[in-house]
CSV table of C-alpha atoms in Angstrom, one decimal:
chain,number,residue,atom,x,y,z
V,1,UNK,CA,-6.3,-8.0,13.6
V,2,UNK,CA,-3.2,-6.0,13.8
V,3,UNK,CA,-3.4,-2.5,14.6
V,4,UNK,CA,-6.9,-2.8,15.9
V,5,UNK,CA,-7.1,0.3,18.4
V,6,UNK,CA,-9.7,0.8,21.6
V,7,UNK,CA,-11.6,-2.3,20.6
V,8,UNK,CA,-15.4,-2.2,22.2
V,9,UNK,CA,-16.5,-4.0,25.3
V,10,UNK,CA,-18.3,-6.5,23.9
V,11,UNK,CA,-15.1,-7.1,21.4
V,12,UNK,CA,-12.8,-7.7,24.3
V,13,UNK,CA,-15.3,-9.8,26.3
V,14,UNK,CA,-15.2,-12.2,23.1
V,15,UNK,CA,-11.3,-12.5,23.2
V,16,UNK,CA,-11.0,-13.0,26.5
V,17,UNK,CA,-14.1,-15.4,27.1
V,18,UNK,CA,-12.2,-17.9,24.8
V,19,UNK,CA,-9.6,-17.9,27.3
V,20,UNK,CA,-9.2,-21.0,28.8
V,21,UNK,CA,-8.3,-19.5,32.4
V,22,UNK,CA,-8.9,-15.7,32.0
V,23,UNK,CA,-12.2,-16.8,30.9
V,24,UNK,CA,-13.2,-18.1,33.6
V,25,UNK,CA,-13.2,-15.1,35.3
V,26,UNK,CA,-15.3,-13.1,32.5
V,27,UNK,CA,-18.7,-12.0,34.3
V,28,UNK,CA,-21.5,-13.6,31.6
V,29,UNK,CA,-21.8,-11.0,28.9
V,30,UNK,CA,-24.3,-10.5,26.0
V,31,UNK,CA,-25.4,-8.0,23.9
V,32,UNK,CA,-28.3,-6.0,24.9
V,33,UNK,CA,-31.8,-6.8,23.7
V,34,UNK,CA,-34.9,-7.6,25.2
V,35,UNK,CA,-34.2,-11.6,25.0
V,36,UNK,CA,-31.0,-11.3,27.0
V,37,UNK,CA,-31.8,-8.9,29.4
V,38,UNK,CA,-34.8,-11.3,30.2
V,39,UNK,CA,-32.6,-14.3,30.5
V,40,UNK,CA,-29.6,-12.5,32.5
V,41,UNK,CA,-31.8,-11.0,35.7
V,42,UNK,CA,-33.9,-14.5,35.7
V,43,UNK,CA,-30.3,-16.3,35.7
V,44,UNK,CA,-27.9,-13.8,37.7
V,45,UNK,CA,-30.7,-11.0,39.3
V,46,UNK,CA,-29.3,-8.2,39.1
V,47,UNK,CA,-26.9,-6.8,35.6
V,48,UNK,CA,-25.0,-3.6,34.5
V,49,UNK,CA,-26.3,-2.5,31.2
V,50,UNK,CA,-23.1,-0.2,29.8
V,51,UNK,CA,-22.1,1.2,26.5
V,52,UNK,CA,-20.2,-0.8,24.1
V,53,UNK,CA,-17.8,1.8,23.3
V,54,UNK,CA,-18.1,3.8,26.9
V,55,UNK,CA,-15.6,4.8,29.2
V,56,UNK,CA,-14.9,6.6,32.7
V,57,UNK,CA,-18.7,5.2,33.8
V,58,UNK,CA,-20.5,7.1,31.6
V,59,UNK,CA,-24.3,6.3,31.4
V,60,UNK,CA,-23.8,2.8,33.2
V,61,UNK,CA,-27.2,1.4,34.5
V,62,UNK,CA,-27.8,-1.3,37.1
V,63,UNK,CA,-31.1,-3.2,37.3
V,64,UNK,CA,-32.4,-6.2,39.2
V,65,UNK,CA,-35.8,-7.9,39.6
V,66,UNK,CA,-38.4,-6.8,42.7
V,67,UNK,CA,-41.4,-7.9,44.1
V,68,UNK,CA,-43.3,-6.0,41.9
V,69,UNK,CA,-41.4,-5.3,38.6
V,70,UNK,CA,-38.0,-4.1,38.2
V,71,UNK,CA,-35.5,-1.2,39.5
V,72,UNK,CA,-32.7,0.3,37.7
V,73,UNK,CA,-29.9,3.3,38.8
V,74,UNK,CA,-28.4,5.7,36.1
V,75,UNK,CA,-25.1,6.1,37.2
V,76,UNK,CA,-26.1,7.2,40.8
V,77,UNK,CA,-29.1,8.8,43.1
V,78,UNK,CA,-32.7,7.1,43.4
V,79,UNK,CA,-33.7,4.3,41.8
V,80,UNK,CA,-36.5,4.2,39.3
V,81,UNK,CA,-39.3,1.4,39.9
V,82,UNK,CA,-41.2,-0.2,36.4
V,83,UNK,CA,-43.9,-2.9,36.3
V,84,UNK,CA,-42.2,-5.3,33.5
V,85,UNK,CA,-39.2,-6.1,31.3
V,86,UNK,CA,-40.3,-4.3,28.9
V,87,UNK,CA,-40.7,-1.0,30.0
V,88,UNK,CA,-37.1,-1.8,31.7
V,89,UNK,CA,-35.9,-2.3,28.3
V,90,UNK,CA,-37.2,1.0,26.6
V,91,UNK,CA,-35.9,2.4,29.5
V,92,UNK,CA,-32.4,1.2,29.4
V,93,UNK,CA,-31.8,1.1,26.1
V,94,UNK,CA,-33.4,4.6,25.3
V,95,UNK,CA,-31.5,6.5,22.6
V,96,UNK,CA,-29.1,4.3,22.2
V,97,UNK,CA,-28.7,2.5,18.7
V,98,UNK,CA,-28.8,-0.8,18.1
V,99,UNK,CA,-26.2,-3.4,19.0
V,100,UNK,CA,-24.6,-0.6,21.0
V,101,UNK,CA,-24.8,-1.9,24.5
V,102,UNK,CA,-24.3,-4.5,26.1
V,103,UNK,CA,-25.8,-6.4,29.6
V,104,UNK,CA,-23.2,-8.2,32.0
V,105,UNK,CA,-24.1,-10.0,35.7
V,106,UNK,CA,-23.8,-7.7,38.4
V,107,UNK,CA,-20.9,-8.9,40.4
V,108,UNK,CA,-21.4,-8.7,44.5
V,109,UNK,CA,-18.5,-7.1,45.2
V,110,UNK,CA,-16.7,-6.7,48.3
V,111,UNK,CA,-17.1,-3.5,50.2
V,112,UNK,CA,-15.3,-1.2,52.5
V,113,UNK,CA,-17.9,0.3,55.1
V,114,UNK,CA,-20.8,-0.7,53.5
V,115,UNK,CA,-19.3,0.9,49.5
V,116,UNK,CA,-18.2,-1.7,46.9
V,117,UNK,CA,-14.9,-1.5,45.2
V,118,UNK,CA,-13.1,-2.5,42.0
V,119,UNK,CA,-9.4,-2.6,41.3
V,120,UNK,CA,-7.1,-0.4,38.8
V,121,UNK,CA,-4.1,-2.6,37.8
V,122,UNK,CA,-1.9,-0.4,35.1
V,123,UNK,CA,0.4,-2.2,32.8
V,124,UNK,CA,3.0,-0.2,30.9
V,125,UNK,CA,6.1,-0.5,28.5
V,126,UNK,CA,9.0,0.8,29.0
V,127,UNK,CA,11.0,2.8,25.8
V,128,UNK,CA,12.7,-1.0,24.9
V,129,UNK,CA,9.1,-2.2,24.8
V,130,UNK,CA,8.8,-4.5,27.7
V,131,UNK,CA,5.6,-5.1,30.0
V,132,UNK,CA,5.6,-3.9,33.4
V,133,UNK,CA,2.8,-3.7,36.5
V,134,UNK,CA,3.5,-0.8,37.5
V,135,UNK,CA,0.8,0.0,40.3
V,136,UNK,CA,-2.8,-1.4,41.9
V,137,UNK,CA,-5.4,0.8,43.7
V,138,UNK,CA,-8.7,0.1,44.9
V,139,UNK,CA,-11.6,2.6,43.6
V,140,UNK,CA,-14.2,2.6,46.4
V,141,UNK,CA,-17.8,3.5,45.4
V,142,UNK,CA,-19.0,6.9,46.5
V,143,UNK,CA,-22.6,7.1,48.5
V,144,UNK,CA,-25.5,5.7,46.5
V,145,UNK,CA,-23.5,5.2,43.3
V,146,UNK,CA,-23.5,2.2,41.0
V,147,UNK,CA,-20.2,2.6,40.0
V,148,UNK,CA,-16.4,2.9,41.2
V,149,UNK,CA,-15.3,5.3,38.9
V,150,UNK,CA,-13.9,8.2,41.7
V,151,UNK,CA,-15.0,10.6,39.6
V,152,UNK,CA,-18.1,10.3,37.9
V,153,UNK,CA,-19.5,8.2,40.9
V,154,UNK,CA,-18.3,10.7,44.1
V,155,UNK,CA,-15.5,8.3,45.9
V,156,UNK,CA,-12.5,7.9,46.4
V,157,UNK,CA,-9.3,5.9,46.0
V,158,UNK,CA,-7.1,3.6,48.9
V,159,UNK,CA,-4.4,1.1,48.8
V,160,UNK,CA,-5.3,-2.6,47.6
V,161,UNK,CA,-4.2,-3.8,51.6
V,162,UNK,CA,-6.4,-1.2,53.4
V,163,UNK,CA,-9.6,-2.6,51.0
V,164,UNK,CA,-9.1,-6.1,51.4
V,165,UNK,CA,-8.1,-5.2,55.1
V,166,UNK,CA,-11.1,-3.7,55.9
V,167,UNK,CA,-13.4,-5.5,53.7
V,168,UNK,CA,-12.6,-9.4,53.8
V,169,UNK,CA,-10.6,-9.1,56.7
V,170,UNK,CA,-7.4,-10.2,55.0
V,171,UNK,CA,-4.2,-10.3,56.5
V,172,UNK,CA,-1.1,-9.7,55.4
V,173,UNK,CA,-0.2,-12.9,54.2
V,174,UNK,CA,-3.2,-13.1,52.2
V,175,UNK,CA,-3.4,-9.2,51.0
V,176,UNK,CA,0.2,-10.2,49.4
V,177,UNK,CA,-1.0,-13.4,47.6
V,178,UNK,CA,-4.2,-11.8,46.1
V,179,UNK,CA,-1.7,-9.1,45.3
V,180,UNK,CA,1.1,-11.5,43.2
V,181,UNK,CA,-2.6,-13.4,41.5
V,182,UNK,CA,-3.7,-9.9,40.3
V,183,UNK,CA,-0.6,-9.2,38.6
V,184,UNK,CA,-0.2,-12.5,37.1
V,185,UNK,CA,-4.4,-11.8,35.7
V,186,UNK,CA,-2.4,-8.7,34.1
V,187,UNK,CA,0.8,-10.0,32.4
V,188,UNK,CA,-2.0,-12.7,31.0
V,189,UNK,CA,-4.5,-10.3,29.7
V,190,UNK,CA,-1.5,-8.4,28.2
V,191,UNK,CA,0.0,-11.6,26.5
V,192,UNK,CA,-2.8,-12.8,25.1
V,193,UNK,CA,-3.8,-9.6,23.8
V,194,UNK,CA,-0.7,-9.2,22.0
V,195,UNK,CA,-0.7,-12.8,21.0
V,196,UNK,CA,-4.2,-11.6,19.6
V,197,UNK,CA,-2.6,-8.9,17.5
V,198,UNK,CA,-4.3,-5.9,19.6
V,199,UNK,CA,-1.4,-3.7,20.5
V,200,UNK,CA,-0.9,-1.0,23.3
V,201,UNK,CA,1.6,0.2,25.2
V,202,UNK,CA,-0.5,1.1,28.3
V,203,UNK,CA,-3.0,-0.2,29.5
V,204,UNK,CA,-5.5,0.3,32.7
V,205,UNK,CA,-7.4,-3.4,33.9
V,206,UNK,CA,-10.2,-2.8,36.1
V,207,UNK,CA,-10.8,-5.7,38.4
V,208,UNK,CA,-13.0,-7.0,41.2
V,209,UNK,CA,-13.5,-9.4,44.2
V,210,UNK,CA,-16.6,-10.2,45.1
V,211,UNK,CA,-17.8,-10.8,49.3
V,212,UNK,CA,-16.4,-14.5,48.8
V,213,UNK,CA,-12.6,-13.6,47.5
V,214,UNK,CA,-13.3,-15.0,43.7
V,215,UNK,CA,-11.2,-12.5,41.1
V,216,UNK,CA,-13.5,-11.3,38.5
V,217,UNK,CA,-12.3,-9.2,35.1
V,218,UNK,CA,-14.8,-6.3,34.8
V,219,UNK,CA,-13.5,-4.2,32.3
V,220,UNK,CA,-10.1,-4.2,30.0
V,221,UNK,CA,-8.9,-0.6,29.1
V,222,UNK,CA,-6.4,-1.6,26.2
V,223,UNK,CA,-5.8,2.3,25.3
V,224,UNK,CA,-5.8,5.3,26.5
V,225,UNK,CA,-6.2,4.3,30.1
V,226,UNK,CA,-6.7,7.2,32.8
V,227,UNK,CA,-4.2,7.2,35.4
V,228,UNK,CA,-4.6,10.4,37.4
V,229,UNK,CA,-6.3,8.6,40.1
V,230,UNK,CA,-2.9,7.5,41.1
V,231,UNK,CA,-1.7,10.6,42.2
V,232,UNK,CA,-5.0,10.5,45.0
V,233,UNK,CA,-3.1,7.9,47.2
V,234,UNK,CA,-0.8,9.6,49.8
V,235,UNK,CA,2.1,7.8,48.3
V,236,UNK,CA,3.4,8.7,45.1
V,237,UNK,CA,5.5,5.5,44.3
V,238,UNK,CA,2.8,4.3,41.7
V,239,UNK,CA,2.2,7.6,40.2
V,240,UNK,CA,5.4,8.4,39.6
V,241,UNK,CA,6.7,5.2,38.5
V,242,UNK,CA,3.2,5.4,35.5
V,243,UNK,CA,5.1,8.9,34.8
V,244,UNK,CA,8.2,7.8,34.2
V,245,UNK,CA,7.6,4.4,32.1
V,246,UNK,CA,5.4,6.8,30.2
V,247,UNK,CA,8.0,9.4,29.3
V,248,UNK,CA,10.7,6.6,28.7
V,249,UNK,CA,8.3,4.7,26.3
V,250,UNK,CA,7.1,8.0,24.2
V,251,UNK,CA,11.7,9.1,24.4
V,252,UNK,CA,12.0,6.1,23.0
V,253,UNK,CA,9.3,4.8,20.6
């Protein structure tokens, strides 16, 4: 599989899931079709439908089960009420081809002030080719938007201690253990990628803890990951260390 580059969603869910520990923290994942969608919201509620080949939130779509029928958001704004899994489906999957998308459990993630938030972890090389974490923010939802993404989804971006601060009540102590377990999830998901033959030399994780502290992987960036959001946090340190592990890497390459 060498030289495989941006592989899909659904691709990466399958290496990792096989994982025996980074597996375990793989929300359930299938491709998109009428059976599965079924068989997700009856087993997990609510899901996020999302692109296979999608990126910055684009056309992501959360839906869950109602008294009467079913509820899905676009993205952000009102939700849109249907009487049966069926018309859910037409609705989700419309104009989409085939095999495109896929459906995932909706994590319950923690929130700061009533918003749910995910986690960027970068991992770069450096120009002799060695790993390195080289920052963590958290991406805090923005008012009645499904997603994290800042800027598709209207919020905004905070340190990893004022989230889990604010959100689980964490103190310092703990902020700096979930801290050292998020990077360790990172150098893992880079090793056995490489081990995997997918290569990168950058690469953004997006990660999530849900209200009772459990670590989930929500979505692997292997390429091309955006790191601009960095430069929103008051202090540069991460931002400029991306910049300069970037420039070394492409001086020396």
């Amino acid at each position: 599989m060498s030289g495989i580059w941006d592989p899909s969603k659904w691709e990466l869910h399958k290496l990792y899931s096989k994982h025996p520990d980074i597996g375990r923290l793989v929300p359930p994942t299938e491709v998109l079709s009428l059976k599965t969608l079924k068989r997700l919201l009856h087993d997990y509620k609510k899901v996020y439908i999302k692109g296979k080949n999608s990126h910055t939130g684009s056309g992501i779509i959360k839906a869950w089960k109602t008294g009467t029928g079913y509820r899905f958001v676009r993205v952000k704004g009102k939700p849109v009420d249907v009487p049966s899994i069926a018309e859910l489906y037409t609705n989700v999957k419309r104009g989409r081809p085939d095999n495109s998308v896929i459906v995932q459990k909706a994590i319950d993630l923690a929130k700061v002030e009533g918003r749910p938030f995910s986690i960027r972890l970068m991992m770069m090389r450096d120009g002799q080719r060695k790993w390195h974490y080289t920052g963590m923010l958290a991406k805090v939802s923005g008012e009645d938007s499904i997603i994290t993404n800042v800027r598709r989804g209207g919020g905004y971006a905070t340190t990893i201690d004022e989230a889990l601060a604010k959100s689980l009540g964490y103190s310092r102590q703990q902020i700096a253990k979930v801290k050292r377990k998020l990077v360790r999830i990172g150098f893992d998901i880079i090793d056995h990628s490489i081990k995997r033959g997918y290569l990168s030399h950058e690469s953004g994780l997006d990660l999530g803890i849900d209200r009772k502290g459990k670590v989930w992987i929500i979505e692997v960036n292997l390429c091309y990951p955006s790191y601009g959001i960095f430069n929103r946090l008051e202090d540069k340190t991460f931002y400029n260390k991306i910049k300069r592990l970037a420039a070394d890497y492409k001086k020396n390459r």
